[in-house]
PDB file of C-alpha atoms and ligand atoms in Angstrom:
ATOM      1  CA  UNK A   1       0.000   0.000   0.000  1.00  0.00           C
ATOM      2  CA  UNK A   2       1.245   3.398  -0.815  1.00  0.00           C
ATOM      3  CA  UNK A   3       1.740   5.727   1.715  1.00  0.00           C
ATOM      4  CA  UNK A   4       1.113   9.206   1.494  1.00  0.00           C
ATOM      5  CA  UNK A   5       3.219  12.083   3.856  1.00  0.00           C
ATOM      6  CA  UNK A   6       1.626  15.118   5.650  1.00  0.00           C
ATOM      7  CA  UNK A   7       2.929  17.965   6.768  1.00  0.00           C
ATOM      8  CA  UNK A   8       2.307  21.297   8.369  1.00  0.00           C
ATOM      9  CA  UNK A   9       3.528  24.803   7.550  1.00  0.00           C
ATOM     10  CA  UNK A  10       6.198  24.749   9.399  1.00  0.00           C
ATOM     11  CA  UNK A  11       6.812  21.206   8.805  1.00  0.00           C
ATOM     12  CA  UNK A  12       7.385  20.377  12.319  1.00  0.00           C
ATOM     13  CA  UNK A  13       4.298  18.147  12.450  1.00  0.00           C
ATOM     14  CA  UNK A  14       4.669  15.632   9.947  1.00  0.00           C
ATOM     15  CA  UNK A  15       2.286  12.140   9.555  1.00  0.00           C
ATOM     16  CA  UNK A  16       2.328   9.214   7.411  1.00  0.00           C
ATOM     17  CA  UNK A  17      -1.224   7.256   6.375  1.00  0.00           C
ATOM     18  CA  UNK A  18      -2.151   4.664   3.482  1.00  0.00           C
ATOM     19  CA  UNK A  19      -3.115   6.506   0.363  1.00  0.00           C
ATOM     20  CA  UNK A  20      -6.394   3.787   1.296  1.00  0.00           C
ATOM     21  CA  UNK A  21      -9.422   6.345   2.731  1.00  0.00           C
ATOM     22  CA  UNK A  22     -12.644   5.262   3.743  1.00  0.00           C
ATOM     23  CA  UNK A  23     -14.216   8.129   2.367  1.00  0.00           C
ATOM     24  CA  UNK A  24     -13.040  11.366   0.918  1.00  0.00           C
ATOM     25  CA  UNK A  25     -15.319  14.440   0.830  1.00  0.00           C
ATOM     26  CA  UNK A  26     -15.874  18.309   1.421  1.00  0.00           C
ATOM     27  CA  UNK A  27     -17.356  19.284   4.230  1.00  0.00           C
ATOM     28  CA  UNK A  28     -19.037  23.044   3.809  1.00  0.00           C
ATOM     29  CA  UNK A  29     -20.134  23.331   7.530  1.00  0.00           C
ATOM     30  CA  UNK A  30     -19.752  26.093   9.371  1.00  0.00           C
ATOM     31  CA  UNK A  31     -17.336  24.894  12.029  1.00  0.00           C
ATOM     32  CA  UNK A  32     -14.825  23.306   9.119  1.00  0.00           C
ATOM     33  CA  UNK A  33     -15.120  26.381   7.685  1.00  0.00           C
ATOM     34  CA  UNK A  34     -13.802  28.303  10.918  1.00  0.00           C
ATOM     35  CA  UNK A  35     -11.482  25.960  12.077  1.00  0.00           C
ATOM     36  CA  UNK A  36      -9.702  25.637   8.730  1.00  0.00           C
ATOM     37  CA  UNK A  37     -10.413  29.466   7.278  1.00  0.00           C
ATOM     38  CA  UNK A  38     -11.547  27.919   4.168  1.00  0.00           C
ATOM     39  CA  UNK A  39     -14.604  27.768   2.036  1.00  0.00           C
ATOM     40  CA  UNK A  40     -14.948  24.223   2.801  1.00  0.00           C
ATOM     41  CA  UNK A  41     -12.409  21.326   4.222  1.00  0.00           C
ATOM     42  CA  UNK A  42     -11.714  18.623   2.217  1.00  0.00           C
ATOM     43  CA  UNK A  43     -10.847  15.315   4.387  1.00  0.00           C
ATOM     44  CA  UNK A  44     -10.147  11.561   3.733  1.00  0.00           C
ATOM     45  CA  UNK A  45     -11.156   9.567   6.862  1.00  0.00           C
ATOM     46  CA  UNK A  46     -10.045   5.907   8.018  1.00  0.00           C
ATOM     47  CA  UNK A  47      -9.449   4.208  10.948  1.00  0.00           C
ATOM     48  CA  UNK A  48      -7.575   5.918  13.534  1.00  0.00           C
ATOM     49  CA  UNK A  49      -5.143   2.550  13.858  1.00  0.00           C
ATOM     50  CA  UNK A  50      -3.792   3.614  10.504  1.00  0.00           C
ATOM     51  CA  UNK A  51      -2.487   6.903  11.136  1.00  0.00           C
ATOM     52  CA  UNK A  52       1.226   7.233  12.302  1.00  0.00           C
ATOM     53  CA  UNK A  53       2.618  10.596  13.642  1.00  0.00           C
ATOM     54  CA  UNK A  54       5.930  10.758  12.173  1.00  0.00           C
ATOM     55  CA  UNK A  55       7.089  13.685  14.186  1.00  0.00           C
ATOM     56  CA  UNK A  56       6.135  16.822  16.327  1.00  0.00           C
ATOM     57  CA  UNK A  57       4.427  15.242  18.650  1.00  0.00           C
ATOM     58  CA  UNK A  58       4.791  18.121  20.958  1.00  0.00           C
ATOM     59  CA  UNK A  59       3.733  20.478  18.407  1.00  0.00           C
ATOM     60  CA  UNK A  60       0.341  18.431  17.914  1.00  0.00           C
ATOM     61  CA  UNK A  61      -2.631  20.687  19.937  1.00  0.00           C
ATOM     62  CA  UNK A  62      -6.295  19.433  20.456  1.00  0.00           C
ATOM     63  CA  UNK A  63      -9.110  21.004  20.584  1.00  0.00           C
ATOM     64  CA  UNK A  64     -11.793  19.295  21.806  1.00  0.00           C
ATOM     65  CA  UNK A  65     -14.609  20.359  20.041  1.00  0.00           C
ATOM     66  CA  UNK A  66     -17.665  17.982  21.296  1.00  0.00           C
ATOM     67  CA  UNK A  67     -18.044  15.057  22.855  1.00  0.00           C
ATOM     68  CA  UNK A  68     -16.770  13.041  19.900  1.00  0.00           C
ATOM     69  CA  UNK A  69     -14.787  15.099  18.038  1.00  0.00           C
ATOM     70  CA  UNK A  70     -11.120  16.458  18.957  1.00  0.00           C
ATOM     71  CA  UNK A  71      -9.895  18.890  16.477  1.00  0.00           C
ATOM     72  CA  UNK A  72      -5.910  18.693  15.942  1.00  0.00           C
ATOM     73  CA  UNK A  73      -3.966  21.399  14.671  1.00  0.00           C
ATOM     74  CA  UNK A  74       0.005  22.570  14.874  1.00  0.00           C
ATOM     75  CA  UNK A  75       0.716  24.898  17.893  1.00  0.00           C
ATOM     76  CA  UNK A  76       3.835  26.604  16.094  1.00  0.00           C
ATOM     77  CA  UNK A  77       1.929  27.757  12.576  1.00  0.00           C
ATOM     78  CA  UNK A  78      -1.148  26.678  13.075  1.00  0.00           C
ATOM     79  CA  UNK A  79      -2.543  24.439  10.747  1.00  0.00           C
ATOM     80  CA  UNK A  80      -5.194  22.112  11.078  1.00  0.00           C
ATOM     81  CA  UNK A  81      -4.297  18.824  11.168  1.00  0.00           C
ATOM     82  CA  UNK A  82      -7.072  16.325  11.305  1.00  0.00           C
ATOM     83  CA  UNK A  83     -10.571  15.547  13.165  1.00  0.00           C
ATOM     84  CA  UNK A  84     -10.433  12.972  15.359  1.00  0.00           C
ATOM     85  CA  UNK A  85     -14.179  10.618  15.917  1.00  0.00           C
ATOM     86  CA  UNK A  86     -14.138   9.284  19.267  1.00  0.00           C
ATOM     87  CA  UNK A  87     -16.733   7.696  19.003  1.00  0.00           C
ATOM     88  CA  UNK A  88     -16.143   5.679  15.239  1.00  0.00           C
ATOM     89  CA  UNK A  89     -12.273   5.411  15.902  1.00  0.00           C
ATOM     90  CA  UNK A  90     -11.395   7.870  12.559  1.00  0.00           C
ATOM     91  CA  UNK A  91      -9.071  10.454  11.758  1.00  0.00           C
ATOM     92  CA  UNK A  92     -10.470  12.444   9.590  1.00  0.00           C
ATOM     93  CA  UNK A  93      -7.307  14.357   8.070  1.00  0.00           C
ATOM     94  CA  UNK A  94      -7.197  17.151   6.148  1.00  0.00           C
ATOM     95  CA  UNK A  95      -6.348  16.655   2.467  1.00  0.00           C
ATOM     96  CA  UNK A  96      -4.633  19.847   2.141  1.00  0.00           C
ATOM     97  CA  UNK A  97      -1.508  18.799   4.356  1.00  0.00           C
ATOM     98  CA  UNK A  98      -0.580  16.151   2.160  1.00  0.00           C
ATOM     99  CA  UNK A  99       2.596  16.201   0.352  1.00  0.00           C
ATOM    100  CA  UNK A 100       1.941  13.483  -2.083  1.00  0.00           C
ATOM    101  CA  UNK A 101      -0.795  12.489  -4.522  1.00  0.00           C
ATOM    102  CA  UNK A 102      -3.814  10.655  -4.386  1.00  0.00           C
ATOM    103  CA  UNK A 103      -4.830   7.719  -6.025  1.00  0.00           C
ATOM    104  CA  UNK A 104      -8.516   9.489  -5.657  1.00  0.00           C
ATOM    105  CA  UNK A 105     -10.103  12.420  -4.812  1.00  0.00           C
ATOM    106  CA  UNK A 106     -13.051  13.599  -2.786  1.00  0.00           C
ATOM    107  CA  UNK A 107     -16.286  12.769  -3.858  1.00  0.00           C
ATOM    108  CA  UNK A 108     -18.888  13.916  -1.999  1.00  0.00           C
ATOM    109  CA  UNK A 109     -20.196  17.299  -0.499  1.00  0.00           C
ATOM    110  CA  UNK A 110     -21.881  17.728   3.251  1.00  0.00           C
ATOM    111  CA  UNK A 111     -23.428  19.661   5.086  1.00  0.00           C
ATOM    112  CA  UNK A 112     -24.037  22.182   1.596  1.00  0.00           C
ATOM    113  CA  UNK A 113     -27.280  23.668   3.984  1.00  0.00           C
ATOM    114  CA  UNK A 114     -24.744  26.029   5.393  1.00  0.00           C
ATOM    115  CA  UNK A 115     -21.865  26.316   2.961  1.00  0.00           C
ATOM    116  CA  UNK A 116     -20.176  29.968   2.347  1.00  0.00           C
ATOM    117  CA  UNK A 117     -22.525  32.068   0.333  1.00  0.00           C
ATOM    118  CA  UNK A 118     -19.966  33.061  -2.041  1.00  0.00           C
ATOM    119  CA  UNK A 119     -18.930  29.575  -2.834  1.00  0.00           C
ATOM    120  CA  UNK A 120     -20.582  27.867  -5.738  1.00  0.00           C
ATOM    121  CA  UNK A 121     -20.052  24.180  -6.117  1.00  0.00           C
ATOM    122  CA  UNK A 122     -19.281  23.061  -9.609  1.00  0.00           C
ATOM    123  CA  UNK A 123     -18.355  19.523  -9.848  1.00  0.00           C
ATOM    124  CA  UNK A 124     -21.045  17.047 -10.389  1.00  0.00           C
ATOM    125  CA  UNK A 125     -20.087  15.256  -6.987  1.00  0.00           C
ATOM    126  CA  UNK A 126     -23.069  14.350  -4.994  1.00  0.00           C
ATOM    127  CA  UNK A 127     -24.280  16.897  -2.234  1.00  0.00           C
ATOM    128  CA  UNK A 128     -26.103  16.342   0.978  1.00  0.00           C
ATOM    129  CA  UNK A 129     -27.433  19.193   2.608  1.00  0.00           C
ATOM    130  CA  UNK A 130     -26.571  17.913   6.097  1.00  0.00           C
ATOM    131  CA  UNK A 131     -24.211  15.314   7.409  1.00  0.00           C
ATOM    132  CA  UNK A 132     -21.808  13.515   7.266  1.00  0.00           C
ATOM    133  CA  UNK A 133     -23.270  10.110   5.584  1.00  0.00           C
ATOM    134  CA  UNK A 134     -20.242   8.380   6.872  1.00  0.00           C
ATOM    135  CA  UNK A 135     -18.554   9.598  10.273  1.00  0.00           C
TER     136      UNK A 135
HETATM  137 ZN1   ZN B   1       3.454  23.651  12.168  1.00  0.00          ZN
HETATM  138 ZN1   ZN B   2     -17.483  20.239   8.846  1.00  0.00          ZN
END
């Protein structure tokens, strides 16, 4: 299995996980949207066994966001990281910190109810107003 390499901006943070996702999709809600500074976040999620920190484990902040969601992001430049599910055992990373390519790319919008009025969505990937039809 191919592995794929993330990083964050200032590189300090750096993770390793199968270029093998569960699912890979936008999410236009308006907490990704805050927490990332984006339009939308794009994330592939899998099981949390297959995600290896590589390095900058002291770098590595959560924030826990709910009861079943921690939300991970780089205390030096502050990226976002990844979601973590409690509750499902995924890591939900965000596809924008990865250094290599994809064998595939997201396929699915959620949560398009409250997505950024400015944004229009183009592709012909399938939307769901709300969300997330696989957590
Ligand atoms: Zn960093
Ligand atoms: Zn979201």
């Amino acid at each position: 299995m191919k592995k794929l390499v993330g990083s964050c901006l200032c590189r300090k943070v750096q993770i390793e996980v199968p270029d093998d996702f569960d699912y890979m999709g936008n999410c236009h809600c308006s907490e990704c949207r805050k927490f990332t500074g984006s339009d939308y976040s794009s994330v592939g999620g899998l099981s949390s066994e297959k995600f290896r920190l590589i390095s900058g484990d002291e770098f590595i902040t959560i924030y826990p966001k709910s009861e079943e969601t921690e939300l991970a992001f780089c205390s030096n430049c502050g990226s976002s990281l990844y979601s973590r599910k409690l509750k499902t055992g995924k890591h939900n990373i965000r596809l924008g910190i990865l250094d290599d390519i994809l064998k595939h790319k997201p396929n699915f919008h959620i949560f398009t109810g409250s997505k950024a009025p400015w944004n229009e969505i183009t592709d012909g990937s399938k939307q769901f107003e709300n969300g997330p039809i696989s957590s």
